[in-house]
Coordinates of C-alpha atoms in Angstrom, one line a residue:
M1 CA 0.0 0.0 0.0
R2 CA 2.8 2.4 1.0
W3 CA 4.5 1.6 -2.3
L4 CA 1.4 2.6 -4.3
V5 CA 0.9 5.8 -2.4
S6 CA 4.6 6.7 -2.9
R7 CA 4.3 6.2 -6.6
F8 CA 1.1 8.2 -6.8
I9 CA 2.7 11.1 -5.0
K10 CA 5.7 11.0 -7.3
G11 CA 3.4 10.9 -10.4
L12 CA 1.5 13.9 -9.1
L13 CA 4.9 15.7 -8.6
I14 CA 6.0 15.0 -12.2
A15 CA 2.6 16.0 -13.6
G16 CA 2.7 19.2 -11.6
V17 CA 6.2 20.1 -12.9
C18 CA 5.2 19.5 -16.5
G19 CA 1.9 21.5 -16.0
S20 CA 3.8 24.4 -14.4
L21 CA 6.3 24.5 -17.2
F22 CA 3.6 24.4 -19.9
S23 CA 1.7 27.2 -18.2
Y24 CA 4.9 29.3 -17.9
A25 CA 5.7 28.7 -21.7
M26 CA 2.1 29.7 -22.7
F27 CA 2.0 32.9 -20.7
Q28 CA 5.7 33.9 -21.1
G29 CA 6.4 32.7 -24.6
G30 CA 9.8 32.9 -26.2
F31 CA 12.5 30.4 -27.0
V32 CA 13.8 29.9 -23.5
S33 CA 10.5 29.0 -21.9
W34 CA 9.5 26.6 -24.7
F35 CA 13.0 25.0 -24.8
L36 CA 12.8 24.4 -21.1
F37 CA 9.4 22.8 -21.4
Y38 CA 10.4 20.5 -24.3
S39 CA 13.7 19.5 -22.6
I40 CA 11.9 18.6 -19.3
S41 CA 9.1 16.8 -21.3
S42 CA 11.8 14.6 -23.1
L43 CA 13.2 13.7 -19.7
V44 CA 9.8 12.9 -18.4
I45 CA 9.1 10.6 -21.4
L46 CA 12.4 8.8 -20.7
L47 CA 11.3 8.5 -17.0
L48 CA 8.0 7.0 -18.1
L49 CA 9.7 4.5 -20.3
Y50 CA 11.9 3.6 -17.4
V51 CA 8.8 3.0 -15.2
I52 CA 7.0 1.0 -17.9
I53 CA 9.8 -1.1 -19.2
P54 CA 10.9 -4.0 -16.9
L55 CA 14.5 -4.9 -16.1
G56 CA 14.1 -7.8 -18.5
R57 CA 15.3 -11.4 -18.6
F58 CA 18.9 -12.2 -17.5
H59 CA 21.1 -15.2 -17.5
V60 CA 23.8 -15.4 -14.8
T61 CA 27.0 -17.5 -14.4
R62 CA 29.6 -17.5 -11.7
E63 CA 33.2 -18.7 -12.1
F64 CA 36.0 -19.1 -9.7
G65 CA 39.7 -18.6 -10.6
D66 CA 41.0 -22.1 -9.8
D67 CA 39.4 -25.6 -9.9
V68 CA 41.1 -26.6 -6.6
I69 CA 41.2 -23.9 -3.9
T70 CA 43.1 -24.3 -0.7
A71 CA 42.8 -22.3 2.5
G72 CA 44.7 -19.0 2.7
K73 CA 44.6 -18.2 -1.0
D74 CA 42.7 -15.3 -2.6
V75 CA 39.8 -16.4 -4.6
S76 CA 39.0 -14.5 -7.8
V77 CA 35.2 -14.5 -8.7
V78 CA 33.8 -13.5 -12.1
V79 CA 30.1 -13.0 -12.4
T80 CA 28.7 -12.7 -16.0
V81 CA 25.3 -11.2 -16.5
T82 CA 23.8 -11.7 -20.0
R83 CA 20.5 -9.8 -20.9
K84 CA 18.1 -10.5 -23.7
W85 CA 17.1 -6.9 -24.5
P86 CA 19.8 -4.2 -24.0
F87 CA 17.7 -1.2 -22.8
P88 CA 20.1 1.6 -21.9
F89 CA 19.6 1.9 -18.2
L90 CA 21.5 4.7 -16.5
Y91 CA 23.4 2.2 -14.3
L92 CA 23.1 -1.3 -12.9
G93 CA 24.0 -2.3 -9.4
V94 CA 25.2 -6.0 -9.4
E95 CA 25.6 -7.7 -6.0
D96 CA 26.6 -11.4 -5.5
T97 CA 24.8 -12.8 -2.4
M98 CA 26.4 -15.4 -0.3
E99 CA 26.1 -16.9 3.2
G100 CA 27.1 -14.9 6.2
K101 CA 30.2 -16.7 7.3
L102 CA 31.8 -16.1 3.9
K103 CA 30.7 -12.5 3.8
K104 CA 32.4 -11.9 7.2
Q105 CA 35.7 -13.1 5.8
M106 CA 35.6 -10.4 3.0
G107 CA 35.9 -7.6 5.5
H108 CA 36.0 -4.3 3.7
T109 CA 35.9 -6.0 0.3
S110 CA 32.5 -5.9 -1.3
S111 CA 30.9 -8.2 -3.8
K112 CA 28.8 -5.3 -5.2
R113 CA 29.8 -3.4 -8.3
I114 CA 28.2 -0.6 -10.3
V115 CA 28.3 -1.0 -14.1
Y116 CA 27.0 1.3 -16.9
P117 CA 25.5 -1.1 -19.4
L118 CA 24.3 1.3 -22.2
F119 CA 23.5 -1.1 -25.0
R120 CA 25.8 -4.0 -24.0
K121 CA 24.2 -7.4 -23.7
E122 CA 27.0 -9.0 -21.6
L123 CA 28.2 -7.5 -18.3
K124 CA 31.1 -8.8 -16.2
I125 CA 32.0 -8.0 -12.6
H126 CA 35.1 -9.1 -10.8
Y127 CA 35.8 -9.2 -7.1
T128 CA 38.2 -11.1 -4.8
I129 CA 37.7 -13.0 -1.6
P130 CA 40.9 -12.5 0.4
A131 CA 42.7 -15.3 2.2
V132 CA 39.6 -17.6 2.2
K133 CA 39.3 -20.1 5.1
R134 CA 38.8 -23.8 4.9
G135 CA 35.1 -24.8 4.5
D136 CA 32.1 -25.4 2.3
Y137 CA 30.4 -22.2 1.3
R138 CA 27.1 -21.4 -0.5
F139 CA 26.3 -18.7 -3.0
F140 CA 22.6 -17.9 -3.5
G141 CA 22.2 -15.5 -6.5
I142 CA 22.7 -12.1 -8.0
H143 CA 20.8 -9.0 -6.9
L144 CA 20.3 -6.3 -9.6
S145 CA 19.1 -2.8 -8.9
T146 CA 18.8 0.5 -10.8
S147 CA 16.9 3.8 -10.7
D148 CA 16.1 6.7 -12.9
M149 CA 18.3 9.8 -13.2
F150 CA 16.4 11.6 -10.5
G151 CA 16.2 8.7 -8.1
L152 CA 12.4 8.8 -7.9
F153 CA 11.8 5.2 -9.1
H154 CA 13.8 2.1 -8.3
K155 CA 13.8 -1.4 -9.8
H156 CA 15.1 -4.5 -8.1
V157 CA 15.3 -8.1 -9.2
F158 CA 16.9 -11.2 -7.6
L159 CA 18.3 -13.9 -10.0
A160 CA 18.8 -17.3 -8.4
A161 CA 22.2 -18.6 -9.2
P162 CA 23.2 -21.2 -6.5
S163 CA 26.7 -22.6 -6.5
D164 CA 29.1 -24.1 -3.9
L165 CA 32.7 -23.1 -3.1
L166 CA 34.7 -25.9 -1.5
V167 CA 37.9 -24.7 0.1
Y168 CA 40.4 -27.5 0.9
P169 CA 42.6 -27.4 4.0
N170 CA 46.1 -26.0 3.5
Y171 CA 48.9 -28.6 3.9
Y172 CA 52.6 -28.9 4.0
D173 CA 54.7 -31.0 1.6
I174 CA 56.3 -33.6 4.0
A175 CA 59.5 -35.0 2.6
Q176 CA 59.9 -37.7 5.3
W177 CA 57.9 -39.2 8.1
H178 CA 59.8 -41.3 10.6
A179 CA 57.0 -43.8 11.1
Y180 CA 57.3 -44.7 7.4
E181 CA 60.9 -44.1 6.6
K182 CA 62.1 -46.1 9.6
H183 CA 61.0 -49.2 7.8
E184 CA 61.3 -48.0 4.3
T185 CA 63.8 -50.8 3.4
E186 CA 61.3 -53.4 4.3
T187 CA 59.0 -52.3 1.5
H188 CA 61.3 -54.0 -1.0
A189 CA 60.9 -57.4 0.6
A190 CA 59.9 -60.2 -1.7
S191 CA 56.2 -61.2 -1.6
R192 CA 57.0 -64.6 -0.1
E193 CA 59.1 -63.1 2.6
F194 CA 56.3 -60.5 3.2
I195 CA 53.7 -63.3 3.7
D196 CA 56.0 -65.2 6.1
N197 CA 56.5 -62.1 8.2
M198 CA 52.8 -61.4 8.3
T199 CA 51.9 -64.9 9.5
S200 CA 54.8 -65.9 11.7
I201 CA 54.1 -66.0 15.4
S202 CA 56.6 -64.2 17.7
G203 CA 55.0 -65.2 21.0
A204 CA 51.9 -64.7 23.2
R205 CA 50.7 -62.1 25.5
E206 CA 47.8 -61.7 27.9
Y207 CA 44.4 -61.0 26.3
V208 CA 43.4 -57.4 26.1
P209 CA 39.7 -56.4 25.4
G210 CA 39.5 -55.6 21.7
D211 CA 41.7 -58.4 20.5
K212 CA 40.3 -60.7 17.9
L213 CA 38.9 -64.0 19.2
T214 CA 40.6 -65.8 16.3
S215 CA 44.0 -64.7 17.6
I216 CA 43.6 -66.4 21.0
D217 CA 46.3 -69.0 21.6
W218 CA 44.3 -71.8 23.2
K219 CA 47.3 -74.1 23.9
V220 CA 49.1 -71.4 25.9
T221 CA 45.8 -70.4 27.6
A222 CA 45.3 -74.0 28.8
R223 CA 48.9 -74.1 30.0
T224 CA 48.8 -70.8 32.0
N225 CA 45.2 -70.7 33.0
K226 CA 45.1 -67.2 31.5
L227 CA 43.5 -66.0 28.3
M228 CA 46.4 -65.4 25.9
T229 CA 46.6 -63.9 22.5
K230 CA 49.0 -64.8 19.7
E231 CA 51.5 -62.1 18.7
F232 CA 52.6 -61.9 15.1
E233 CA 55.7 -60.3 13.5
D234 CA 54.4 -56.8 12.5
Y235 CA 55.2 -55.5 9.1
I236 CA 55.4 -51.8 10.0
G237 CA 55.0 -48.8 7.8
Q238 CA 52.6 -50.0 5.2
H239 CA 49.5 -48.2 6.5
F240 CA 48.7 -44.9 8.1
V241 CA 45.7 -44.7 10.3
V242 CA 45.0 -41.1 11.2
I243 CA 42.6 -40.6 14.1
F244 CA 41.4 -37.0 14.5
N245 CA 39.6 -35.9 17.6
N246 CA 37.0 -33.5 16.2
V247 CA 36.0 -32.3 19.7
I248 CA 37.5 -29.1 21.2
P249 CA 37.3 -28.0 24.9
D250 CA 36.1 -24.4 24.2
T251 CA 35.5 -21.9 21.4
D252 CA 38.3 -19.5 22.2
Y253 CA 40.1 -18.0 19.2
A254 CA 43.4 -19.8 20.2
T255 CA 41.6 -23.2 20.5
I256 CA 39.9 -22.9 17.1
D257 CA 43.3 -21.8 15.7
A258 CA 44.8 -25.0 17.2
Y259 CA 42.0 -27.0 15.7
E260 CA 42.7 -25.7 12.2
R261 CA 46.4 -26.5 12.6
G262 CA 45.3 -30.0 13.5
I263 CA 43.3 -30.2 10.2
E264 CA 46.4 -29.0 8.3
F265 CA 48.5 -31.6 10.1
V266 CA 46.1 -34.4 9.2
T267 CA 45.9 -33.2 5.6
S268 CA 49.7 -33.1 5.3
I269 CA 50.0 -36.7 6.5
I270 CA 47.3 -37.9 4.1
M271 CA 48.9 -36.1 1.1
F272 CA 52.3 -37.6 2.1
A273 CA 50.8 -41.1 2.2
H274 CA 49.2 -40.6 -1.2
T275 CA 52.5 -39.4 -2.7
K276 CA 54.4 -42.4 -1.3
G277 CA 51.7 -44.8 -2.4
V278 CA 51.1 -45.9 1.2
Q279 CA 47.6 -46.9 2.3
S280 CA 45.9 -44.4 4.6
A281 CA 42.7 -44.6 6.7
L282 CA 41.0 -41.7 8.5
W283 CA 38.7 -41.6 11.5
T284 CA 37.2 -38.4 12.7
L285 CA 35.8 -38.8 16.2
G286 CA 32.9 -36.9 17.6
K287 CA 29.1 -37.2 17.9
Q288 CA 29.0 -38.2 14.3
S289 CA 32.2 -40.3 13.9
R290 CA 33.3 -41.0 10.3
F291 CA 35.5 -43.8 9.2
Y292 CA 37.3 -44.1 5.8
P293 CA 39.1 -47.4 5.4
S294 CA 42.6 -47.8 4.0
D295 CA 43.1 -47.1 0.3
T296 CA 45.6 -45.4 -2.1
S297 CA 43.4 -44.4 -5.0
D298 CA 42.8 -40.8 -6.1
D299 CA 39.1 -41.1 -5.3
H300 CA 39.9 -42.1 -1.8
K301 CA 42.2 -39.1 -1.4
N302 CA 39.5 -36.8 -2.8
Q303 CA 37.0 -38.2 -0.3
L304 CA 39.3 -37.5 2.6
M305 CA 40.1 -34.0 1.4
T306 CA 36.4 -33.2 0.9
H307 CA 35.5 -34.6 4.4
L308 CA 38.3 -32.5 6.0
A309 CA 37.2 -29.4 4.1
Q310 CA 33.6 -29.7 5.3
L311 CA 34.5 -30.8 8.9
T312 CA 33.2 -28.5 11.7
Y313 CA 34.3 -28.8 15.3
E314 CA 32.1 -30.1 18.2
I315 CA 32.2 -28.9 21.8
H316 CA 32.6 -31.0 24.9
E317 CA 31.9 -34.5 23.8
E318 CA 33.9 -37.4 25.0
S319 CA 34.3 -39.2 21.7
T320 CA 37.6 -41.0 21.6
A321 CA 36.0 -44.1 22.8
N322 CA 34.0 -44.2 19.6
S323 CA 37.1 -45.7 17.9
A324 CA 36.8 -48.9 19.8
N325 CA 34.5 -50.5 17.3
R326 CA 37.1 -49.9 14.6
D327 CA 40.0 -51.6 16.3
E328 CA 39.4 -54.8 14.4
H329 CA 39.8 -52.9 11.1
I330 CA 43.3 -51.7 12.0
P331 CA 45.6 -53.3 9.4
S332 CA 48.5 -55.3 10.7
G333 CA 51.6 -53.2 11.1
A334 CA 49.7 -49.9 10.8
S335 CA 51.2 -46.7 12.1
I336 CA 48.5 -44.9 14.1
I337 CA 48.7 -41.1 14.4
M338 CA 46.3 -39.5 16.8
V339 CA 45.7 -35.7 16.5
S340 CA 43.8 -33.8 19.1
T341 CA 43.5 -30.3 20.6
E342 CA 42.9 -31.8 24.1
L343 CA 44.3 -34.8 26.0
T344 CA 41.6 -36.8 27.8
K345 CA 41.6 -39.8 30.0
S346 CA 39.7 -41.8 27.3
L347 CA 42.4 -40.9 24.7
L348 CA 45.1 -42.0 27.2
D349 CA 43.3 -45.3 27.7
R350 CA 43.0 -45.8 23.9
V351 CA 46.7 -45.2 23.5
K352 CA 47.6 -47.7 26.2
L353 CA 45.3 -50.3 24.7
L354 CA 46.9 -49.9 21.2
T355 CA 50.5 -49.9 22.4
S356 CA 49.8 -53.0 24.5
R357 CA 49.0 -54.7 21.2
R358 CA 52.4 -53.7 19.9
I359 CA 50.8 -51.1 17.5
Q360 CA 53.0 -48.1 16.8
V361 CA 51.2 -44.9 18.0
S362 CA 52.1 -41.3 17.6
V363 CA 50.1 -38.5 19.3
A364 CA 50.1 -35.0 18.0
F365 CA 48.8 -32.6 20.6
L366 CA 47.9 -29.2 19.2
V367 CA 48.0 -26.8 22.1
N368 CA 46.2 -23.5 22.2
R369 CA 48.6 -21.8 24.5
E370 CA 52.3 -22.1 25.3
K371 CA 51.8 -22.8 29.0
R372 CA 49.7 -26.0 29.4
A373 CA 47.8 -27.2 32.5
L374 CA 49.6 -29.6 34.8
K375 CA 47.0 -32.3 34.0
D376 CA 48.2 -32.2 30.3
E377 CA 51.8 -32.7 31.5
G378 CA 50.8 -35.7 33.5
I379 CA 48.9 -37.3 30.6
I380 CA 51.8 -36.6 28.2
K381 CA 54.2 -38.4 30.6
E382 CA 51.8 -41.4 30.8
I383 CA 51.5 -41.5 27.0
K384 CA 55.3 -41.6 26.6
Q385 CA 55.6 -44.2 29.3
S386 CA 53.2 -46.4 27.3
G387 CA 55.6 -46.4 24.4
A388 CA 53.9 -43.9 22.1
D389 CA 55.6 -40.9 20.6
V390 CA 54.2 -37.4 21.5
M391 CA 54.5 -34.2 19.6
V392 CA 53.4 -31.1 21.5
L393 CA 52.8 -28.5 18.9
S394 CA 52.0 -24.9 19.8
E395 CA 51.6 -22.4 16.9
E396 CA 55.3 -21.6 16.8
K397 CA 56.5 -25.2 17.2
F398 CA 54.0 -26.4 14.6
K399 CA 55.5 -24.2 11.9
E400 CA 59.0 -25.3 13.0
R401 CA 58.1 -29.0 12.8
M402 CA 56.4 -28.7 9.5
A403 CA 59.4 -26.7 8.1
T404 CA 61.6 -29.5 9.3
F405 CA 59.5 -32.1 7.5
E406 CA 59.6 -30.0 4.3
G407 CA 63.3 -29.5 4.5
V408 CA 64.3 -33.1 4.9

């Protein structure tokens, strides 16, 4: 209703101006008065054409600069607007609409541009998203706007043009990883020798919950009156099993930054395994745990990268125990790498269980502050005593460690 009233008032204003100029020309006469009347009348006719003629039909496309976009890079976006009928609008405001979390990253950079179309059928606008963060983002469409030369009448139209922008985690090119390189010479063993190593029994140990029932040594069990499990010669270094704790203790900036470093660390390991042709598996622990079994294919790598790009943290959820039902899927001789922004009792228990089964375990602890709580120091000491390796990585130490891997 208000829109109709506003247009009616503006129409009366224009009619009043034209009537006044006509009356002035009739009574005053002369070249100047009639020139003024005809000039304003021409502008009014253009104004009426602007009001009557719609914006028209448009076709919109959106393109990103690169096919694969990693976190930290600038993303160049090109929006192409093609119109059917090139009416010479005075100007055209073109704004690319996107979800809020991406708009916040743009800061002072705007996705809105002013173009002067005249009779052009194809219009292009360019803008840049600076240092984009890891994630999965949505674009909704293009908002077009224009007005007449006096700003009395405005036209708006929204053109749906949905598209997704997937930003992969940044990663470091690891040249060497001790859990793999330590046994690199074993990868050249003959197939017969490999099978012998995999099936030869080195001894027996006391049964630990989670051991396969098929591995129980019944003869030794009968002799010792204790449930005993067969131990096999491990063929180490042929699989990476990366366990990422997707739960963070709080939402402080430093904690979230440590969480993102953990994503980069996991991505670097997976890319290293893919480069070396080593099988890798990924478990992300949380309320919705995800498990990707070992593989070396490009499709498998792409699945892991997509999952890590779309991953969002969870708060205060004891989830490391969720890996228990995956223990039976751990390949023989696998190197397990646990990555977490907090050390919990359940994580410590999981490490002890795995090391008791002679599984090689490395724990990467991404700390959110240089001075850690005493409870973390105690858990770190227990993890080391269990036989696992521990890497405590603050922001500075993380960069130093990754630079060491890259420079090997």
